[in-house]
mmCIF file of C-alpha atoms in Angstrom:
data_model
loop_
_atom_site.group_PDB
_atom_site.id
_atom_site.type_symbol
_atom_site.label_atom_id
_atom_site.label_comp_id
_atom_site.label_asym_id
_atom_site.label_seq_id
_atom_site.Cartn_x
_atom_site.Cartn_y
_atom_site.Cartn_z
ATOM 1 C CA MET A 1 6.652 -26.490 -3.783
ATOM 2 C CA LEU A 2 9.375 -25.904 -1.272
ATOM 3 C CA GLY A 3 12.145 -24.346 -3.538
ATOM 4 C CA LEU A 4 9.655 -22.215 -5.743
ATOM 5 C CA GLY A 5 8.209 -20.628 -2.205
ATOM 6 C CA SER A 6 12.141 -20.065 -1.484
ATOM 7 C CA ARG A 7 12.695 -18.680 -4.912
ATOM 8 C CA LEU A 8 9.985 -15.844 -4.536
ATOM 9 C CA TRP A 9 11.612 -14.880 -0.935
ATOM 10 C CA GLN A 10 14.876 -13.996 -2.606
ATOM 11 C CA SER A 11 13.626 -12.234 -5.650
ATOM 12 C CA PRO A 12 12.543 -8.645 -4.947
ATOM 13 C CA ALA A 13 10.505 -8.214 -8.147
ATOM 14 C CA LEU A 14 8.574 -11.211 -7.909
ATOM 15 C CA LEU A 15 7.973 -9.933 -4.121
ATOM 16 C CA LEU A 16 7.150 -6.288 -5.227
ATOM 17 C CA CYS A 17 4.824 -7.142 -8.486
ATOM 18 C CA LEU A 18 2.776 -9.935 -6.075
ATOM 19 C CA ALA A 19 2.134 -7.443 -4.133
ATOM 20 C CA SER A 20 1.024 -5.441 -6.056
ATOM 21 C CA PHE A 21 -1.886 -7.372 -7.912
ATOM 22 C CA PHE A 22 -3.078 -7.514 -4.252
ATOM 23 C CA TRP A 23 -2.583 -3.542 -3.736
ATOM 24 C CA ALA A 24 -4.716 -2.749 -7.463
ATOM 25 C CA LEU A 25 -7.699 -5.025 -6.207
ATOM 26 C CA ASN A 26 -7.919 -3.129 -2.572
ATOM 27 C CA PRO A 27 -9.544 -0.030 -3.720
ATOM 28 C CA ILE A 28 -11.505 -1.545 -6.280
ATOM 29 C CA VAL A 29 -12.883 -4.039 -3.479
ATOM 30 C CA GLY A 30 -13.211 -1.069 -1.109
ATOM 31 C CA ARG A 31 -14.810 1.102 -3.310
ATOM 32 C CA ALA A 32 -17.424 -1.419 -4.312
ATOM 33 C CA ALA A 33 -17.866 -2.043 0.061
ATOM 34 C CA LYS A 34 -18.421 1.651 0.370
ATOM 35 C CA ASP A 35 -22.409 1.464 1.236
ATOM 36 C CA LEU A 36 -22.102 -1.817 2.763
ATOM 37 C CA LEU A 37 -19.193 -1.223 5.720
ATOM 38 C CA SER A 38 -18.119 2.715 6.786
ATOM 39 C CA PRO A 39 -14.224 3.430 6.476
ATOM 40 C CA VAL A 40 -13.495 3.195 9.850
ATOM 41 C CA THR A 41 -15.000 -0.192 9.945
ATOM 42 C CA LEU A 42 -13.305 -1.706 7.026
ATOM 43 C CA ALA A 43 -9.877 -0.597 8.086
ATOM 44 C CA PHE A 44 -10.188 -1.906 11.736
ATOM 45 C CA TRP A 45 -11.057 -5.171 10.909
ATOM 46 C CA ARG A 46 -8.842 -5.139 7.958
ATOM 47 C CA TRP A 47 -6.241 -5.630 10.113
ATOM 48 C CA VAL A 48 -8.512 -7.695 12.665
ATOM 49 C CA VAL A 49 -8.556 -10.513 10.093
ATOM 50 C CA ALA A 50 -5.183 -10.377 8.856
ATOM 51 C CA LEU A 51 -3.483 -10.485 13.003
ATOM 52 C CA VAL A 52 -5.595 -13.156 12.892
ATOM 53 C CA PHE A 53 -3.972 -15.176 10.411
ATOM 54 C CA VAL A 54 -0.465 -14.475 10.898
ATOM 55 C CA LEU A 55 -0.788 -14.768 15.056
ATOM 56 C CA PRO A 56 -0.257 -18.382 14.787
ATOM 57 C CA PHE A 57 2.673 -18.425 12.859
ATOM 58 C CA ALA A 58 3.900 -15.380 14.761
ATOM 59 C CA TRP A 59 3.642 -16.426 18.359
ATOM 60 C CA ARG A 60 7.026 -18.466 18.998
ATOM 61 C CA HIS A 61 9.307 -15.512 17.097
ATOM 62 C CA LEU A 62 7.124 -12.948 19.166
ATOM 63 C CA ARG A 63 8.402 -14.490 22.403
ATOM 64 C CA ASP A 64 12.376 -14.692 21.234
ATOM 65 C CA ASP A 65 11.662 -10.825 19.601
ATOM 66 C CA LEU A 66 10.265 -9.191 23.041
ATOM 67 C CA PRO A 67 13.382 -7.774 23.746
ATOM 68 C CA ALA A 68 13.685 -5.909 20.595
ATOM 69 C CA ILE A 69 9.758 -4.764 20.829
ATOM 70 C CA VAL A 70 10.032 -3.143 24.366
ATOM 71 C CA GLY A 71 13.495 -1.281 23.376
ATOM 72 C CA GLY A 72 11.550 0.044 20.685
ATOM 73 C CA TRP A 73 8.261 0.063 21.321
ATOM 74 C CA ARG A 74 7.778 3.633 20.941
ATOM 75 C CA PHE A 75 9.009 3.523 17.192
ATOM 76 C CA LEU A 76 6.968 0.759 16.504
ATOM 77 C CA GLY A 77 4.182 2.190 17.530
ATOM 78 C CA LEU A 78 4.464 5.398 15.742
ATOM 79 C CA LEU A 79 5.540 3.093 12.368
ATOM 80 C CA GLY A 80 2.184 1.036 13.488
ATOM 81 C CA ALA A 81 0.021 3.736 13.952
ATOM 82 C CA VAL A 82 0.837 6.017 11.172
ATOM 83 C CA GLY A 83 1.546 3.071 8.141
ATOM 84 C CA VAL A 84 -0.909 0.666 9.119
ATOM 85 C CA GLY A 85 -3.822 2.287 10.999
ATOM 86 C CA LEU A 86 -4.090 6.217 9.576
ATOM 87 C CA PHE A 87 -3.482 5.468 6.238
ATOM 88 C CA SER A 88 -5.347 2.264 5.777
ATOM 89 C CA PHE A 89 -8.491 4.533 7.281
ATOM 90 C CA LEU A 90 -7.589 7.090 4.674
ATOM 91 C CA VAL A 91 -7.441 4.904 1.491
ATOM 92 C CA TYR A 92 -11.011 4.082 2.553
ATOM 93 C CA GLN A 93 -12.101 7.661 2.995
ATOM 94 C CA SER A 94 -11.370 9.082 0.347
ATOM 95 C CA LEU A 95 -12.668 6.187 -1.858
ATOM 96 C CA GLN A 96 -16.475 7.592 -0.158
ATOM 97 C CA PHE A 97 -15.754 10.708 -2.395
ATOM 98 C CA THR A 98 -13.713 9.619 -6.035
ATOM 99 C CA THR A 99 -13.138 5.995 -7.965
ATOM 100 C CA ALA A 100 -11.078 3.559 -7.314
ATOM 101 C CA THR A 101 -9.080 4.162 -10.586
ATOM 102 C CA ASN A 102 -8.529 7.431 -9.010
ATOM 103 C CA ASN A 103 -7.145 6.264 -6.150
ATOM 104 C CA LEU A 104 -4.593 3.625 -7.784
ATOM 105 C CA LEU A 105 -3.286 6.442 -9.845
ATOM 106 C CA LEU A 106 -2.665 8.849 -7.588
ATOM 107 C CA GLN A 107 -0.403 6.607 -5.734
ATOM 108 C CA SER A 108 1.979 7.745 -8.555
ATOM 109 C CA THR A 109 3.711 10.304 -6.383
ATOM 110 C CA MET A 110 4.821 7.713 -4.220
ATOM 111 C CA PRO A 111 7.749 6.964 -6.101
ATOM 112 C CA VAL A 112 8.746 10.125 -5.988
ATOM 113 C CA MET A 113 8.425 10.648 -2.067
ATOM 114 C CA THR A 114 10.133 7.352 -1.338
ATOM 115 C CA LEU A 115 13.034 8.247 -3.455
ATOM 116 C CA LEU A 116 13.022 12.261 -2.338
ATOM 117 C CA MET A 117 12.418 10.993 2.106
ATOM 118 C CA PRO A 118 15.869 9.567 2.189
ATOM 119 C CA VAL A 119 17.369 12.277 1.121
ATOM 120 C CA VAL A 120 15.765 14.447 3.450
ATOM 121 C CA LEU A 121 15.115 13.172 6.175
ATOM 122 C CA PHE A 122 18.587 10.771 6.142
ATOM 123 C CA ARG A 123 21.000 12.684 3.654
ATOM 124 C CA GLU A 124 21.059 9.983 1.310
ATOM 125 C CA ARG A 125 22.340 10.261 -2.010
ATOM 126 C CA VAL A 126 20.054 8.598 -4.686
ATOM 127 C CA ARG A 127 21.370 7.148 -8.247
ATOM 128 C CA PRO A 128 20.205 9.232 -11.023
ATOM 129 C CA ILE A 129 18.964 6.335 -12.436
ATOM 130 C CA LEU A 130 16.246 5.861 -10.080
ATOM 131 C CA LEU A 131 14.853 9.434 -10.507
ATOM 132 C CA VAL A 132 14.421 9.343 -14.017
ATOM 133 C CA CYS A 133 12.934 5.466 -13.354
ATOM 134 C CA ALA A 134 10.345 7.322 -11.270
ATOM 135 C CA LEU A 135 9.763 10.511 -13.003
ATOM 136 C CA LEU A 136 9.146 7.829 -16.835
ATOM 137 C CA SER A 137 6.571 5.967 -14.252
ATOM 138 C CA ILE A 138 5.224 9.444 -12.862
ATOM 139 C CA THR A 139 4.463 10.193 -16.633
ATOM 140 C CA GLY A 140 3.118 6.743 -17.614
ATOM 141 C CA ILE A 141 0.345 7.783 -14.624
ATOM 142 C CA ALA A 142 0.103 11.529 -15.695
ATOM 143 C CA TRP A 143 -0.601 9.955 -19.341
ATOM 144 C CA ILE A 144 -3.445 7.584 -18.385
ATOM 145 C CA MET A 145 -4.698 10.109 -16.241
ATOM 146 C CA SER A 146 -5.204 12.871 -18.788
ATOM 147 C CA LYS A 147 -6.675 10.554 -21.173
ATOM 148 C CA GLY A 148 -2.902 11.332 -23.276
ATOM 149 C CA HIS A 149 -3.950 15.143 -23.127
ATOM 150 C CA PRO A 150 -1.044 16.129 -20.081
ATOM 151 C CA ASP A 151 -1.758 19.686 -19.978
ATOM 152 C CA TYR A 152 -5.697 18.818 -18.756
ATOM 153 C CA LEU A 153 -4.371 17.902 -15.369
ATOM 154 C CA ARG A 154 -5.083 20.621 -12.978
ATOM 155 C CA TRP A 155 -4.607 20.652 -9.130
ATOM 156 C CA ASP A 156 -7.811 22.369 -8.516
ATOM 157 C CA ALA A 157 -9.427 19.041 -10.423
ATOM 158 C CA LEU A 158 -9.011 17.133 -7.667
ATOM 159 C CA ASN A 159 -11.633 16.708 -5.273
ATOM 160 C CA ARG A 160 -11.911 15.591 -1.579
ATOM 161 C CA GLY A 161 -11.205 12.009 -1.743
ATOM 162 C CA ASP A 162 -8.214 12.485 -4.363
ATOM 163 C CA LEU A 163 -6.124 15.066 -1.903
ATOM 164 C CA LEU A 164 -7.134 12.124 1.101
ATOM 165 C CA ALA A 165 -5.420 9.435 -1.208
ATOM 166 C CA ILE A 166 -2.451 11.952 -1.940
ATOM 167 C CA ILE A 167 -2.032 12.276 1.759
ATOM 168 C CA ALA A 168 -2.422 8.386 2.366
ATOM 169 C CA VAL A 169 0.185 7.774 -0.255
ATOM 170 C CA PHE A 170 2.360 10.414 1.873
ATOM 171 C CA LEU A 171 2.091 8.109 4.748
ATOM 172 C CA TYR A 172 2.966 5.122 3.109
ATOM 173 C CA SER A 173 6.351 6.322 1.942
ATOM 174 C CA ALA A 174 6.844 7.728 5.374
ATOM 175 C CA TYR A 175 5.991 4.297 6.300
ATOM 176 C CA ALA A 176 8.209 2.444 3.714
ATOM 177 C CA THR A 177 11.107 5.116 4.441
ATOM 178 C CA PHE A 178 11.765 4.661 8.005
ATOM 179 C CA LEU A 179 10.838 1.079 7.892
ATOM 180 C CA ARG A 180 14.255 -0.324 7.891
ATOM 181 C CA ARG A 181 15.273 1.306 11.068
ATOM 182 C CA ALA A 182 12.512 -0.999 12.595
ATOM 183 C CA PRO A 183 14.343 -3.134 15.346
ATOM 184 C CA ALA A 184 16.191 -6.584 14.097
ATOM 185 C CA MET A 185 13.307 -9.163 14.520
ATOM 186 C CA HIS A 186 11.687 -12.090 12.461
ATOM 187 C CA HIS A 187 9.264 -10.243 9.577
ATOM 188 C CA LEU A 188 6.332 -12.176 11.394
ATOM 189 C CA SER A 189 6.556 -10.948 14.575
ATOM 190 C CA LEU A 190 7.152 -7.505 12.843
ATOM 191 C CA LEU A 191 3.944 -7.776 11.122
ATOM 192 C CA ALA A 192 1.677 -9.094 13.904
ATOM 193 C CA VAL A 193 3.575 -6.012 16.136
ATOM 194 C CA LEU A 194 2.056 -3.231 13.256
ATOM 195 C CA PHE A 195 -1.171 -4.893 12.991
ATOM 196 C CA GLY A 196 -1.652 -4.708 16.809
ATOM 197 C CA VAL A 197 -0.933 -1.431 16.241
ATOM 198 C CA GLY A 198 -2.604 -0.791 13.955
ATOM 199 C CA ILE A 199 -5.548 -1.790 15.586
ATOM 200 C CA ALA A 200 -5.159 0.068 18.452
ATOM 201 C CA ALA A 201 -4.792 3.455 16.547
ATOM 202 C CA LEU A 202 -8.454 2.502 14.948
ATOM 203 C CA SER A 203 -9.954 0.955 18.314
ATOM 204 C CA VAL A 204 -10.821 4.722 19.764
ATOM 205 C CA PRO A 205 -12.452 5.989 15.977
ATOM 206 C CA TYR A 206 -13.974 2.265 15.678
ATOM 207 C CA ALA A 207 -15.488 2.806 18.617
ATOM 208 C CA TRP A 208 -16.464 5.947 18.443
ATOM 209 C CA HIS A 209 -18.705 4.876 15.358
ATOM 210 C CA LEU A 210 -20.246 2.015 17.204
ATOM 211 C CA TRP A 211 -21.187 4.639 19.592
ATOM 212 C CA TRP A 212 -22.411 7.144 16.740
ATOM 213 C CA ALA A 213 -24.122 4.525 14.233
ATOM 214 C CA GLY A 214 -24.334 1.431 16.246
ATOM 215 C CA LEU A 215 -24.111 -2.397 15.255
ATOM 216 C CA THR A 216 -23.599 -3.019 10.977
ATOM 217 C CA VAL A 217 -25.480 -5.806 9.860
ATOM 218 C CA VAL A 218 -22.278 -7.741 8.001
ATOM 219 C CA SER A 219 -24.385 -9.226 4.268
ATOM 220 C CA PRO A 220 -21.840 -11.675 2.751
ATOM 221 C CA ALA A 221 -20.139 -9.521 0.571
ATOM 222 C CA ALA A 222 -19.246 -6.867 2.775
ATOM 223 C CA LEU A 223 -17.937 -10.658 5.083
ATOM 224 C CA ALA A 224 -15.818 -11.467 1.630
ATOM 225 C CA SER A 225 -14.645 -7.908 1.386
ATOM 226 C CA LEU A 226 -13.017 -8.104 4.752
ATOM 227 C CA LEU A 227 -11.564 -11.457 4.149
ATOM 228 C CA TYR A 228 -10.187 -10.366 0.871
ATOM 229 C CA ILE A 229 -8.533 -7.036 2.440
ATOM 230 C CA GLY A 230 -7.559 -8.921 5.526
ATOM 231 C CA ILE A 231 -5.375 -11.623 3.492
ATOM 232 C CA PHE A 232 -4.223 -10.060 0.549
ATOM 233 C CA PRO A 233 -3.812 -5.949 -0.183
ATOM 234 C CA SER A 234 -3.117 -6.687 3.920
ATOM 235 C CA LEU A 235 -0.840 -9.603 5.282
ATOM 236 C CA LEU A 236 0.148 -10.867 2.245
ATOM 237 C CA SER A 237 0.991 -7.680 0.438
ATOM 238 C CA TYR A 238 2.418 -5.639 3.767
ATOM 239 C CA ALA A 239 4.931 -9.004 4.371
ATOM 240 C CA LEU A 240 6.292 -9.198 0.874
ATOM 241 C CA PHE A 241 6.763 -5.322 0.286
ATOM 242 C CA ASN A 242 8.721 -5.627 3.729
ATOM 243 C CA ARG A 243 10.672 -8.946 3.051
ATOM 244 C CA ALA A 244 11.134 -6.488 -0.652
ATOM 245 C CA VAL A 245 12.538 -3.076 1.342
ATOM 246 C CA ALA A 246 15.064 -5.539 3.159
ATOM 247 C CA LEU A 247 16.256 -6.884 0.216
ATOM 248 C CA VAL A 248 17.233 -3.768 -1.819
ATOM 249 C CA GLY A 249 15.639 -0.274 0.154
ATOM 250 C CA SER A 250 12.768 1.702 -0.009
ATOM 251 C CA GLY A 251 14.139 3.707 -2.866
ATOM 252 C CA ARG A 252 13.961 0.837 -5.671
ATOM 253 C CA ALA A 253 11.150 -0.731 -4.478
ATOM 254 C CA GLY A 254 8.995 2.812 -4.194
ATOM 255 C CA VAL A 255 9.510 2.601 -8.456
ATOM 256 C CA TYR A 256 7.434 -0.935 -8.169
ATOM 257 C CA MET A 257 4.516 1.021 -6.335
ATOM 258 C CA ASN A 258 3.058 2.696 -9.741
ATOM 259 C CA LEU A 259 2.373 -1.036 -10.743
ATOM 260 C CA PRO A 260 -0.927 -1.473 -8.770
ATOM 261 C CA SER A 261 -2.327 1.716 -10.869
ATOM 262 C CA VAL A 262 -1.554 0.079 -13.635
ATOM 263 C CA LEU A 263 -2.907 -3.491 -12.949
ATOM 264 C CA GLY A 264 -5.603 -1.654 -11.535
ATOM 265 C CA VAL A 265 -6.600 0.441 -14.760
ATOM 266 C CA LEU A 266 -6.070 -2.902 -16.672
ATOM 267 C CA MET A 267 -8.506 -5.164 -13.702
ATOM 268 C CA ALA A 268 -11.217 -2.254 -13.962
ATOM 269 C CA VAL A 269 -12.038 -3.276 -17.969
ATOM 270 C CA PRO A 270 -13.750 -6.167 -16.531
ATOM 271 C CA LEU A 271 -14.537 -5.230 -13.291
ATOM 272 C CA LEU A 272 -15.654 -2.267 -13.437
ATOM 273 C CA GLY A 273 -17.089 -2.122 -17.582
ATOM 274 C CA GLU A 274 -14.352 0.614 -18.400
ATOM 275 C CA ARG A 275 -12.847 0.696 -21.783
ATOM 276 C CA PHE A 276 -9.139 -0.128 -22.681
ATOM 277 C CA ALA A 277 -8.107 2.929 -24.822
ATOM 278 C CA LYS A 278 -4.865 3.721 -26.580
ATOM 279 C CA TYR A 279 -3.853 6.118 -23.705
ATOM 280 C CA HIS A 280 -4.494 2.666 -21.242
ATOM 281 C CA LEU A 281 -1.850 0.967 -23.381
ATOM 282 C CA ILE A 282 0.907 3.472 -23.510
ATOM 283 C CA GLY A 283 1.041 4.976 -20.179
ATOM 284 C CA SER A 284 1.226 1.134 -19.366
ATOM 285 C CA LEU A 285 4.121 0.391 -21.257
ATOM 286 C CA LEU A 286 5.886 3.711 -19.458
ATOM 287 C CA VAL A 287 5.401 2.504 -16.150
ATOM 288 C CA VAL A 288 6.736 -0.804 -16.964
ATOM 289 C CA ALA A 289 9.724 0.288 -18.718
ATOM 290 C CA SER A 290 10.502 2.087 -15.618
ATOM 291 C CA ILE A 291 10.106 -0.947 -13.432
ATOM 292 C CA LEU A 292 12.750 -3.085 -16.313
ATOM 293 C CA LEU A 293 15.250 0.023 -16.399
ATOM 294 C CA SER A 294 15.417 -0.083 -12.234
ATOM 295 C CA ARG A 295 15.892 -3.580 -12.433
ATOM 296 C CA ARG A 296 19.380 -2.876 -14.163
ATOM 297 C CA VAL A 297 20.459 -1.308 -10.793
ATOM 298 C CA LYS A 298 22.764 -2.978 -8.723
ATOM 299 C CA THR A 299 21.613 -3.944 -5.064
#
């Protein structure tokens, strides 16, 4: 069992596939809980749950990494506020106005963003094959979104929730790009610090929400939703993704960020009662092909 865990920790492909699976369910759960908990409540308690679970394991590393944390507090504060706090709030806010499927499919912009941001910000060169992978992946998602008729895609067809989802994807792409500049520390220390900053960033809007709307009675369904999003797409997915970026970089890892879209669409069939059509199959195969092609790129 230990050997299996060690192999997983050294395999960026497996790390990103597992993280994508957990992320794929996040908008579905968030959409299902939109009438049970407000977006800021979901976002705030998501990171509280994640921090509670990671802190017992991260505590001794936090003490060792304290000098690095103090020295990089400005950078870590911005990274956690944007890539953890604001990002998660926008995801759940977008689900008030758009479907979980749309939210997942709009993540198709993330690979291109994670490829272009290092070029613009750090003057890095992008391997042409990675651009081909990103474009192939986006083509697959566009095929699914347009139901096999790409000429149906129009910006004016996006609603408020779709636009919020795109902003959230931009913020997470920025998080992924700057993650490599984080101070050298244990991965559990980094998670604990980022989760703590995310909670702090959301505490003021959450306090305002409590003052305005009052306390919410948490039902068993709402509690189950919070536990899922706090443990799986938060703690585990962030840990897996951070490790994958450390192994292969944000550009190559970003190619996998269309995988949650495909998995989400596929899971929407049994969970939301949607029909699996031919355009789903074609689009999904294009995304999988882009991922297989990206794996041929040497790190």
